Amino acid sequence: MDANSSSAILFPGQGVGDVSSRELVGETRPDLFDLAVELVGEDPFERMAEGTAYAQPAVYCASIAGYDRLGRPDPQYFAGHSLGEVGALAAAGAIDDADGLRIVVARGRVMDDAARAGEPGGMLAVGSDRDRAAELAAEHDLTLANENSPQQFVLSGPLARIEEAEAAAKGSGVRAKKLAVAGAFHTEAMEPGVGAFRAELEEIEFADPSAPVVCSTTADFFGDDVRDALAASLVSPIRWTAVLGRLRELGVTRYLDVGPGKVLAGLVRRTLDEVEIETFANRESALA
């Protein structure tokens, strides 16, 4: 990235990528692929669509492999959306890549276990302003779990109420789409997994990052309480719009989404004006 302008590298969350990402990981980071198979018990890419226990390790590996393929550029700031926080911390050197994968495997497992243990849950993407999204959440007793852009929000909660909210949104002319997840993520429904995840984090060695990493639930830099912040993320809303606002306040004008797909690049484009945005795909093409 241009050393003369302030830049941020972004790592995406669970809802990106597909089995084709495995080729990138196998070519660029075969060590991570082998470790993922060992920790998960099988190839997570083959079963990405079946649950968070598979999707999260696959997306993490693909994002780290993408960052490596681009030469591990050094930005002024890192940020990650939900799961992507772990990739951002690894890229910044706060944890090593293998420990990042261990964190992600534990995270996906405890979230999957919590989702299976409680009543069926789900998430609903809503294309509206914040006031209408908050109204839908309140009307159907749901959590406003993700603030992705000024025009995109995600509601989370029991599946029956998600389906009611989807029908109500569409009936009032609001775009709404149920997400392909099997849990009420970023709500109190994940509380049963917090303790187990926090215990797993105690086994990981953390160091100071090479550049500040913005936490996606607080829109502030990770500090000395990294373990607490990562554990709290399971039950806390993702404030991605606020994260981008914080980066703008810090003077960031260049953004690189290193994950598979271009979801975060799209959210930057919908949220910030007068910035430069790149994805892994277009940066790799330029380097070829």
XYZ file of C-alpha atoms in Angstrom:
288
model
C 0.000 0.000 0.000
C 1.119 3.584 -0.621
C 3.438 4.563 2.216
C 2.438 8.206 1.796
C -1.207 7.670 2.735
C -2.780 6.193 5.837
C -4.044 2.673 5.194
C -5.971 -0.137 6.854
C -6.111 -3.848 6.087
C -9.454 -5.529 6.697
C -10.254 -9.167 7.497
C -13.782 -10.462 6.862
C -16.130 -12.521 8.977
C -17.821 -15.830 8.390
C -20.137 -15.040 5.499
C -17.538 -15.019 2.715
C -15.646 -17.545 0.630
C -16.399 -21.027 -0.662
C -14.613 -24.292 -1.256
C -12.575 -22.729 -4.070
C -10.602 -20.815 -1.422
C -8.933 -24.086 -0.479
C -6.660 -23.904 -3.536
C -5.225 -20.575 -2.393
C -4.579 -21.949 1.099
C -3.054 -25.164 -0.212
C -0.675 -23.260 -2.477
C 0.230 -20.415 -0.137
C -0.137 -21.797 3.396
C -0.162 -25.611 3.279
C 0.921 -25.604 6.916
C -2.305 -23.844 7.925
C -4.371 -26.180 5.774
C -2.807 -29.242 7.393
C -3.284 -27.788 10.868
C -6.916 -26.939 10.102
C -7.576 -30.534 9.035
C -5.890 -31.767 12.208
C -7.787 -29.435 14.547
C -11.187 -29.742 12.888
C -10.807 -33.453 12.202
C -11.413 -33.099 8.470
C -11.152 -30.632 5.591
C -13.213 -27.608 6.739
C -13.549 -26.266 3.194
C -15.592 -29.286 2.154
C -18.207 -28.520 4.802
C -18.202 -24.700 4.937
C -21.923 -24.546 4.248
C -22.748 -26.934 7.090
C -21.914 -24.756 10.057
C -19.736 -22.250 11.808
C -17.376 -24.955 13.125
C -16.226 -25.464 9.527
C -16.797 -22.035 7.982
C -14.755 -20.053 10.492
C -11.475 -22.026 10.162
C -11.841 -22.011 6.372
C -12.378 -18.250 6.154
C -9.510 -17.559 8.574
C -7.103 -19.725 6.562
C -8.197 -18.134 3.276
C -7.767 -14.612 4.663
C -4.304 -15.273 6.091
C -3.294 -16.968 2.835
C -4.533 -13.951 0.894
C -2.557 -11.612 3.135
C 0.550 -13.769 2.629
C 0.051 -13.951 -1.152
C 0.103 -10.142 -1.245
C 3.428 -10.042 0.623
C 2.043 -9.249 4.093
C 1.854 -5.470 3.523
C 2.303 -3.162 6.525
C -0.607 -0.756 7.038
C -1.063 1.876 9.704
C -4.088 -0.009 11.101
C -5.762 -3.423 11.036
C -9.418 -4.292 11.584
C -11.573 -7.383 11.302
C -15.313 -7.994 11.157
C -16.304 -10.416 13.958
C -14.270 -13.573 13.219
C -11.945 -11.339 11.160
C -10.596 -9.785 14.353
C -8.514 -12.916 14.889
C -7.012 -12.660 11.403
C -6.263 -8.979 11.999
C -4.518 -9.764 15.288
C -2.455 -12.486 13.608
C -1.490 -10.227 10.711
C -0.426 -7.571 13.217
C 1.796 -10.081 15.033
C -0.204 -10.091 18.272
C -0.553 -13.867 17.882
C 1.102 -16.272 15.492
C -0.909 -17.632 12.585
C -1.179 -21.140 14.028
C -2.483 -19.852 17.367
C -4.950 -17.699 15.457
C -6.266 -20.840 13.810
C -6.510 -22.564 17.191
C -8.569 -19.621 18.474
C -10.849 -19.713 15.440
C -11.425 -23.470 15.662
C -12.371 -23.112 19.333
C -14.573 -20.110 18.538
C -16.441 -21.908 15.794
C -16.891 -25.006 17.936
C -18.291 -23.233 21.006
C -20.618 -21.109 18.874
C -21.880 -24.203 17.076
C -22.375 -26.024 20.383
C -24.262 -23.077 21.884
C -26.482 -22.829 18.802
C -27.321 -26.532 18.957
C -27.980 -26.484 22.697
C -30.615 -23.742 22.671
C -33.757 -23.086 20.686
C -33.249 -22.754 16.910
C -31.812 -19.351 16.054
C -31.014 -17.328 12.980
C -29.997 -13.977 11.552
C -31.706 -11.608 9.120
C -29.983 -9.008 6.911
C -32.090 -5.877 6.505
C -31.567 -3.191 3.870
C -32.869 -0.048 5.551
C -31.785 2.852 7.682
C -30.934 2.238 11.319
C -34.248 3.521 12.678
C -36.288 1.014 10.645
C -33.904 -1.838 11.506
C -34.172 -0.956 15.203
C -37.968 -0.839 14.923
C -38.050 -4.331 13.408
C -35.755 -5.602 16.155
C -37.947 -4.103 18.879
C -41.224 -5.241 17.291
C -40.043 -8.855 17.119
C -37.878 -8.954 20.267
C -34.657 -9.463 18.331
C -31.128 -8.124 18.754
C -29.625 -5.599 16.355
C -26.520 -7.753 16.049
C -24.554 -6.200 13.174
C -24.347 -2.601 12.007
C -22.591 -3.212 8.708
C -23.216 0.056 6.864
C -25.675 2.948 7.081
C -27.990 0.889 4.849
C -27.380 -2.672 6.076
C -28.117 -4.204 9.465
C -28.442 -7.735 10.762
C -31.011 -8.886 13.296
C -30.409 -11.988 15.397
C -32.538 -14.157 17.633
C -34.919 -17.136 17.758
C -35.635 -18.525 14.298
C -39.417 -18.178 14.570
C -39.116 -14.458 15.314
C -36.518 -14.031 12.551
C -39.029 -15.454 10.079
C -41.754 -13.144 11.404
C -39.458 -10.134 11.054
C -38.522 -11.169 7.518
C -42.188 -11.305 6.493
C -42.926 -7.971 8.190
C -39.940 -6.284 6.546
C -40.827 -7.503 3.081
C -44.458 -6.615 3.658
C -43.450 -3.019 4.347
C -41.163 -2.793 1.309
C -37.884 -3.327 3.185
C -35.303 -5.664 1.664
C -34.640 -8.594 3.985
C -32.795 -11.891 3.613
C -32.336 -14.683 6.118
C -28.645 -15.572 6.443
C -27.317 -19.094 6.000
C -26.388 -19.541 9.660
C -27.892 -21.857 12.261
C -27.596 -19.721 15.359
C -28.484 -16.409 16.979
C -24.906 -15.154 16.868
C -23.800 -12.018 18.739
C -26.644 -12.374 21.235
C -27.045 -13.809 24.733
C -27.860 -17.149 23.087
C -24.087 -17.604 22.728
C -23.459 -17.087 26.463
C -23.020 -20.835 27.141
C -19.909 -20.775 24.971
C -18.204 -17.714 26.468
C -16.588 -19.442 29.446
C -15.195 -22.318 27.406
C -13.868 -19.925 24.779
C -12.276 -17.688 27.405
C -10.525 -20.740 28.851
C -9.152 -21.628 25.415
C -7.829 -18.071 25.061
C -5.842 -18.464 28.284
C -3.678 -21.020 26.473
C -2.645 -18.477 23.811
C 0.337 -16.137 24.093
C -0.420 -12.555 23.037
C 2.127 -9.856 22.136
C 1.924 -6.181 21.246
C 0.721 -5.720 17.662
C 2.902 -4.106 15.002
C 0.099 -1.609 14.353
C -3.154 -0.848 16.191
C -6.008 -3.326 15.665
C -9.553 -1.956 15.918
C -12.034 -4.140 17.809
C -15.289 -4.650 15.913
C -17.534 -4.564 18.994
C -16.110 -1.388 20.570
C -14.640 0.491 17.571
C -11.618 1.095 19.798
C -8.127 -0.383 19.744
C -7.537 -3.733 21.391
C -5.636 -3.125 24.613
C -4.411 -5.314 27.451
C -7.770 -7.116 27.670
C -7.610 -8.863 24.287
C -8.856 -12.172 25.687
C -11.831 -10.528 27.381
C -12.711 -8.586 24.234
C -12.555 -11.661 22.003
C -14.720 -13.663 24.411
C -17.234 -10.818 24.771
C -17.568 -10.641 21.001
C -19.612 -13.844 21.042
C -22.496 -12.045 22.761
C -21.873 -8.453 21.623
C -23.139 -6.625 18.516
C -20.689 -5.916 15.697
C -20.340 -2.161 15.125
C -18.682 -2.173 11.706
C -20.022 1.248 10.696
C -18.436 2.682 13.837
C -15.170 0.877 13.079
C -15.019 2.537 9.666
C -15.926 5.861 11.255
C -13.044 5.470 13.686
C -10.613 4.686 10.881
C -11.828 7.753 9.003
C -11.201 9.890 12.087
C -7.669 8.458 12.165
C -7.107 9.677 8.627
C -7.310 6.354 6.786
C -7.998 6.833 3.078
C -6.858 3.467 1.655
C -8.483 0.133 2.453
C -7.475 -3.388 1.452
C -9.893 -6.293 1.980
C -7.639 -9.378 2.005
C -10.341 -11.976 2.495
C -12.071 -14.089 -0.105
C -14.767 -12.166 -1.912
C -15.326 -8.431 -1.572
C -17.896 -8.051 1.205
C -15.898 -5.626 3.348
C -14.818 -3.614 0.318
C -18.498 -3.175 -0.496
C -19.310 -2.039 3.033
C -16.483 0.509 2.917
C -17.810 1.796 -0.391
C -21.316 2.208 1.045
C -20.096 3.917 4.210
C -17.180 6.204 3.329
C -16.658 8.787 0.610
C -13.411 9.764 -1.092
C -11.434 6.633 -0.195
C -9.498 4.095 -2.220
C -10.609 0.472 -1.912
C -8.869 -2.685 -3.047
C -9.680 -6.367 -2.687
C -7.390 -9.373 -2.624
C -8.476 -10.292 -6.161
C -7.714 -6.953 -7.799
C -4.474 -6.461 -5.863
C -3.284 -9.969 -6.846
C -4.128 -9.256 -10.498
C -2.107 -6.035 -10.371
C 0.885 -7.922 -8.947
C 0.709 -10.707 -11.544
